[in-house]
Amino acid sequence: MNAYEYADSHRAEFLEELKDFLRIPSISTLPEHKDDMQRAAQWVADQLKMAGMERVEIFPTPGHPIVYANWNGAPGAPTVLIYGHYDVQPVDPLDEWQTPPFEPTLRGDDLVARGASDDKGQVFVHIKVVEALRQAYNGKLPLNIRFLIEGEEEVSSKHLDDFIHAHQDLLRADATVISDGAILSPDQPSIVYGLRGMTYMEIEVKGPRSDLHSGGYGGTVHNPAQALCEIIAALHNPDNSVAVPGFYDKVRPLDPAERAALAKVPFTVEEWQRQTGAPQPWGEAEYTLHERIGARPTLEVNGLISGFTGVGSKTVLPARALAKISCRLVPDQDPFEVEELVRARVRALTPPDVTSEVRGLNYAYPSVVPINSPAMDVAIAAYERGFGARPVFMREGGTLPIVATLQHLFNAPVLLIGFGLHDDNAHAPNEKFWLTGFYKGITTSIALLEGLSKIPVKTG
Ligand SMILES: [Zn+2]
C-alpha cells in the first residue's frame, strides 16, 4: 500500500483523532489554561510517537513547552523540518459561536472548532502523512524528519528564538515546511514566498516642563503636538514614498519576472475598496497594490497621543506628544539600521524650540524565499498533485519572524504551504477547517515530502 492509499483508507480515523486534538482548550494567553497547554503538548508528543518518530521530547520553556521530534534513519537523504503550533486564540465573544468552540462539529464540509485551521488541523496533516509514509516504506521514511511544534505562536513566540538558537543541531534542515496559512481560493493554491519585517518605534516630543494654559502662553511656545505633526508630515514625500535618507538603499528591486508572477494574483481596486471601505488607494503610484503591500517598505503612524482627548473642551498647551510608528520592511533592509535612519531623520527635523527622542520597541527581519530552487519546484508539483492546479506566488505584507530566523540560520528554503482558506475565521468566532482542504492537504504533503527526499543535501 502506498502512502496515498494508506491515507485514503484512514480518513475516518484521522478525522476522529483531529477532533480529540481540537477538544483540548489550549489557549496560550490565558493562565487558567496552563494545564491544557501541557495536555496539548503531550497529545502532540504521543501522536508523533505513534507516527514512528524516534526521538520525541517535550522541552519546557519559561512559557509553554515546545514539542520536538525527529527521525534520522535515512543517512545521506535530505532533512526536512516541519514547524507548527498547538496553541490557539481565546474564543470570545463566546455567544457568537454557533456551536461550542472546543466541541468540534461537522457542518457540511467544514469542521468547526477553535484551532481547526490555525493551526492544529494543518499541523495534524503532516503528522498523519509521516505515519502514512512509514507504512508505505516498511517502517522507514525516505528522508529525515524533524518536528518543531510550539505553544506560544499566538503570544508572539516569546521563547522560540532562544530555543532555536540553543538547539540548532537538532533543527538544522535542507528545507523547512510551515503550514499555518491560507491558499488564495479553494481551486487556486498559492505559495507565500515573501514576508515583510518590522521596526516598531515611538517618537516623543517634549516642550515646556508641564502642561500650560493656552491663554497664558499660547503664541510663545512651539506646541509639542504641532511640532510632532510637523515632523511626521515630513516623513513622507509628495509622491508618498518615505522621506528618510537611506531608507530605500538596501531594498532589493523587483525584477520583471517577479512582477509578472505577482501580477497573476488578482487584486483589483474594487476588491481593495470592498475590503477597506476607504475612498481610494494611496501609495507609490508606480507599484501595483499587491507590490505595495508585499514588496515595498512603509512607514506608518500607529497612534498619536497628546494633550486633552476627553469629552468637551480644555484649553491646554500639552507638555509632550507621542507617536507610535512602525516600518514594514522588505529584503535586504535591516530593522536596526532602519531605526537609526529614522532617528537621524527625526533629529534633523526637530526644531530647536522642542526636544525629541526615538525609542525602538520591536524588530523583525524581512524574508524572501527564492522562487527558483529545487525545493520550490517540489512544492509546486506537490500542490499540483494535491489540488490539481499550479500554485501562484504571493508576497504578504505581514511578519512571521521564524521564517527569517530559520532561513538565515540554516541558509535553506522555508516553504509556506498552507491548506486553509481566507474565510476560515482564524482568531474569530466559528473558526473552521474545510475537510476537502484537510484531505487535499494530506495528498499535497505526501507529494511534498516524497519530492523533498530527492533534493540536493546540504546537512550531511
Ligand atoms: Zn497560526
PDB file of N, CA and C in Angstrom, residues 155-200:
ATOM      1  N   VAL A 155       1.030  34.104  21.120  1.00  0.00           N
ATOM      2  CA  VAL A 155       1.511  35.139  22.039  1.00  0.00           C
ATOM      3  C   VAL A 155       2.927  35.548  21.615  1.00  0.00           C
ATOM      4  N   SER A 156       3.087  35.729  20.310  1.00  0.00           N
ATOM      5  CA  SER A 156       4.288  36.223  19.633  1.00  0.00           C
ATOM      6  C   SER A 156       5.557  35.382  19.854  1.00  0.00           C
ATOM      7  N   SER A 157       5.393  34.065  20.014  1.00  0.00           N
ATOM      8  CA  SER A 157       6.530  33.123  20.028  1.00  0.00           C
ATOM      9  C   SER A 157       7.664  33.590  20.937  1.00  0.00           C
ATOM     10  N   LYS A 158       7.284  33.961  22.152  1.00  0.00           N
ATOM     11  CA  LYS A 158       8.232  34.626  23.056  1.00  0.00           C
ATOM     12  C   LYS A 158       9.541  33.864  23.262  1.00  0.00           C
ATOM     13  N   HIS A 159       9.464  32.524  23.366  1.00  0.00           N
ATOM     14  CA  HIS A 159      10.673  31.780  23.721  1.00  0.00           C
ATOM     15  C   HIS A 159      11.211  30.920  22.583  1.00  0.00           C
ATOM     16  N   LEU A 160      10.689  31.140  21.387  1.00  0.00           N
ATOM     17  CA  LEU A 160      11.068  30.284  20.259  1.00  0.00           C
ATOM     18  C   LEU A 160      12.476  30.589  19.748  1.00  0.00           C
ATOM     19  N   ASP A 161      12.788  31.885  19.625  1.00  0.00           N
ATOM     20  CA  ASP A 161      14.093  32.244  19.092  1.00  0.00           C
ATOM     21  C   ASP A 161      15.231  31.697  19.955  1.00  0.00           C
ATOM     22  N   ASP A 162      15.090  31.830  21.266  1.00  0.00           N
ATOM     23  CA  ASP A 162      16.120  31.311  22.172  1.00  0.00           C
ATOM     24  C   ASP A 162      16.263  29.806  21.992  1.00  0.00           C
ATOM     25  N   PHE A 163      15.117  29.112  21.871  1.00  0.00           N
ATOM     26  CA  PHE A 163      15.157  27.659  21.708  1.00  0.00           C
ATOM     27  C   PHE A 163      15.868  27.277  20.401  1.00  0.00           C
ATOM     28  N   ILE A 164      15.512  27.973  19.329  1.00  0.00           N
ATOM     29  CA  ILE A 164      16.107  27.649  18.029  1.00  0.00           C
ATOM     30  C   ILE A 164      17.618  27.871  18.063  1.00  0.00           C
ATOM     31  N   HIS A 165      18.028  28.998  18.642  1.00  0.00           N
ATOM     32  CA  HIS A 165      19.468  29.273  18.675  1.00  0.00           C
ATOM     33  C   HIS A 165      20.212  28.276  19.566  1.00  0.00           C
ATOM     34  N   ALA A 166      19.553  27.804  20.627  1.00  0.00           N
ATOM     35  CA  ALA A 166      20.211  26.866  21.544  1.00  0.00           C
ATOM     36  C   ALA A 166      20.211  25.428  21.007  1.00  0.00           C
ATOM     37  N   HIS A 167      19.358  25.131  20.023  1.00  0.00           N
ATOM     38  CA  HIS A 167      19.230  23.746  19.552  1.00  0.00           C
ATOM     39  C   HIS A 167      19.390  23.630  18.050  1.00  0.00           C
ATOM     40  N   GLN A 168      20.329  24.394  17.509  1.00  0.00           N
ATOM     41  CA  GLN A 168      20.496  24.413  16.052  1.00  0.00           C
ATOM     42  C   GLN A 168      20.772  23.023  15.483  1.00  0.00           C
ATOM     43  N   ASP A 169      21.562  22.219  16.211  1.00  0.00           N
ATOM     44  CA  ASP A 169      21.903  20.898  15.675  1.00  0.00           C
ATOM     45  C   ASP A 169      20.684  19.994  15.571  1.00  0.00           C
ATOM     46  N   LEU A 170      19.737  20.172  16.504  1.00  0.00           N
ATOM     47  CA  LEU A 170      18.526  19.355  16.454  1.00  0.00           C
ATOM     48  C   LEU A 170      17.608  19.791  15.312  1.00  0.00           C
ATOM     49  N   LEU A 171      17.734  21.038  14.882  1.00  0.00           N
ATOM     50  CA  LEU A 171      16.746  21.612  13.962  1.00  0.00           C
ATOM     51  C   LEU A 171      17.245  21.757  12.531  1.00  0.00           C
ATOM     52  N   ARG A 172      18.556  21.741  12.341  1.00  0.00           N
ATOM     53  CA  ARG A 172      19.137  22.012  11.024  1.00  0.00           C
ATOM     54  C   ARG A 172      18.474  21.145   9.945  1.00  0.00           C
ATOM     55  N   ALA A 173      18.162  21.771   8.814  1.00  0.00           N
ATOM     56  CA  ALA A 173      17.439  21.030   7.776  1.00  0.00           C
ATOM     57  C   ALA A 173      17.767  21.599   6.402  1.00  0.00           C
ATOM     58  N   ASP A 174      17.465  20.804   5.373  1.00  0.00           N
ATOM     59  CA  ASP A 174      17.661  21.254   3.984  1.00  0.00           C
ATOM     60  C   ASP A 174      16.474  22.073   3.497  1.00  0.00           C
ATOM     61  N   ALA A 175      15.359  21.955   4.187  1.00  0.00           N
ATOM     62  CA  ALA A 175      14.180  22.770   3.871  1.00  0.00           C
ATOM     63  C   ALA A 175      13.271  22.746   5.091  1.00  0.00           C
ATOM     64  N   THR A 176      12.529  23.827   5.279  1.00  0.00           N
ATOM     65  CA  THR A 176      11.534  23.887   6.354  1.00  0.00           C
ATOM     66  C   THR A 176      10.155  23.996   5.715  1.00  0.00           C
ATOM     67  N   VAL A 177       9.190  23.300   6.277  1.00  0.00           N
ATOM     68  CA  VAL A 177       7.806  23.367   5.810  1.00  0.00           C
ATOM     69  C   VAL A 177       6.951  23.965   6.925  1.00  0.00           C
ATOM     70  N   ILE A 178       6.193  24.998   6.594  1.00  0.00           N
ATOM     71  CA  ILE A 178       5.270  25.617   7.547  1.00  0.00           C
ATOM     72  C   ILE A 178       3.879  25.643   6.917  1.00  0.00           C
ATOM     73  N   SER A 179       2.914  25.016   7.582  1.00  0.00           N
ATOM     74  CA  SER A 179       1.531  25.067   7.115  1.00  0.00           C
ATOM     75  C   SER A 179       0.712  25.766   8.188  1.00  0.00           C
ATOM     76  N   ASP A 180       0.557  27.056   8.033  1.00  0.00           N
ATOM     77  CA  ASP A 180      -0.138  27.860   9.044  1.00  0.00           C
ATOM     78  C   ASP A 180      -0.778  29.054   8.355  1.00  0.00           C
ATOM     79  N   GLY A 181      -1.396  28.786   7.204  1.00  0.00           N
ATOM     80  CA  GLY A 181      -1.970  29.900   6.467  1.00  0.00           C
ATOM     81  C   GLY A 181      -3.000  29.422   5.463  1.00  0.00           C
ATOM     82  N   ALA A 182      -3.374  30.334   4.575  1.00  0.00           N
ATOM     83  CA  ALA A 182      -4.451  30.059   3.635  1.00  0.00           C
ATOM     84  C   ALA A 182      -3.930  30.098   2.198  1.00  0.00           C
ATOM     85  N   ILE A 183      -4.636  29.363   1.342  1.00  0.00           N
ATOM     86  CA  ILE A 183      -4.376  29.483  -0.083  1.00  0.00           C
ATOM     87  C   ILE A 183      -5.331  30.527  -0.662  1.00  0.00           C
ATOM     88  N   LEU A 184      -5.083  30.923  -1.898  1.00  0.00           N
ATOM     89  CA  LEU A 184      -5.825  32.043  -2.482  1.00  0.00           C
ATOM     90  C   LEU A 184      -7.324  31.749  -2.556  1.00  0.00           C
ATOM     91  N   SER A 185      -7.697  30.567  -3.048  1.00  0.00           N
ATOM     92  CA  SER A 185      -9.109  30.167  -3.112  1.00  0.00           C
ATOM     93  C   SER A 185      -9.140  28.645  -3.193  1.00  0.00           C
ATOM     94  N   PRO A 186     -10.322  28.023  -3.015  1.00  0.00           N
ATOM     95  CA  PRO A 186     -10.363  26.551  -2.972  1.00  0.00           C
ATOM     96  C   PRO A 186      -9.733  25.881  -4.191  1.00  0.00           C
ATOM     97  N   ASP A 187      -9.830  26.512  -5.356  1.00  0.00           N
ATOM     98  CA  ASP A 187      -9.282  25.898  -6.577  1.00  0.00           C
ATOM     99  C   ASP A 187      -7.929  26.463  -6.964  1.00  0.00           C
ATOM    100  N   GLN A 188      -7.466  27.455  -6.235  1.00  0.00           N
ATOM    101  CA  GLN A 188      -6.218  28.115  -6.623  1.00  0.00           C
ATOM    102  C   GLN A 188      -5.230  28.137  -5.468  1.00  0.00           C
ATOM    103  N   PRO A 189      -4.349  27.089  -5.400  1.00  0.00           N
ATOM    104  CA  PRO A 189      -3.338  27.118  -4.348  1.00  0.00           C
ATOM    105  C   PRO A 189      -2.345  28.263  -4.572  1.00  0.00           C
ATOM    106  N   SER A 190      -1.689  28.666  -3.509  1.00  0.00           N
ATOM    107  CA  SER A 190      -0.737  29.776  -3.606  1.00  0.00           C
ATOM    108  C   SER A 190       0.388  29.553  -2.613  1.00  0.00           C
ATOM    109  N   ILE A 191       1.556  30.053  -2.974  1.00  0.00           N
ATOM    110  CA  ILE A 191       2.723  29.939  -2.097  1.00  0.00           C
ATOM    111  C   ILE A 191       3.182  31.344  -1.723  1.00  0.00           C
ATOM    112  N   VAL A 192       3.204  31.631  -0.428  1.00  0.00           N
ATOM    113  CA  VAL A 192       3.728  32.911   0.042  1.00  0.00           C
ATOM    114  C   VAL A 192       5.248  32.765   0.126  1.00  0.00           C
ATOM    115  N   TYR A 193       5.962  33.566  -0.659  1.00  0.00           N
ATOM    116  CA  TYR A 193       7.423  33.443  -0.669  1.00  0.00           C
ATOM    117  C   TYR A 193       8.090  34.696  -0.114  1.00  0.00           C
ATOM    118  N   GLY A 194       7.293  35.723   0.215  1.00  0.00           N
ATOM    119  CA  GLY A 194       7.884  36.939   0.767  1.00  0.00           C
ATOM    120  C   GLY A 194       7.063  37.458   1.928  1.00  0.00           C
ATOM    121  N   LEU A 195       7.741  37.835   3.007  1.00  0.00           N
ATOM    122  CA  LEU A 195       7.076  38.410   4.182  1.00  0.00           C
ATOM    123  C   LEU A 195       7.858  39.645   4.603  1.00  0.00           C
ATOM    124  N   ARG A 196       7.123  40.659   5.069  1.00  0.00           N
ATOM    125  CA  ARG A 196       7.825  41.866   5.466  1.00  0.00           C
ATOM    126  C   ARG A 196       8.346  41.766   6.896  1.00  0.00           C
ATOM    127  N   GLY A 197       9.380  42.524   7.173  1.00  0.00           N
ATOM    128  CA  GLY A 197       9.912  42.634   8.522  1.00  0.00           C
ATOM    129  C   GLY A 197       9.344  43.877   9.179  1.00  0.00           C
ATOM    130  N   MET A 198       9.940  44.281  10.289  1.00  0.00           N
ATOM    131  CA  MET A 198       9.324  45.357  11.065  1.00  0.00           C
ATOM    132  C   MET A 198      10.322  46.049  11.974  1.00  0.00           C
ATOM    133  N   THR A 199      10.228  47.374  12.038  1.00  0.00           N
ATOM    134  CA  THR A 199      10.850  48.140  13.118  1.00  0.00           C
ATOM    135  C   THR A 199       9.733  48.944  13.754  1.00  0.00           C
ATOM    136  N   TYR A 200       9.528  48.766  15.047  1.00  0.00           N
ATOM    137  CA  TYR A 200       8.465  49.498  15.739  1.00  0.00           C
ATOM    138  C   TYR A 200       9.115  50.474  16.705  1.00  0.00           C
TER     139      TYR A 200
END
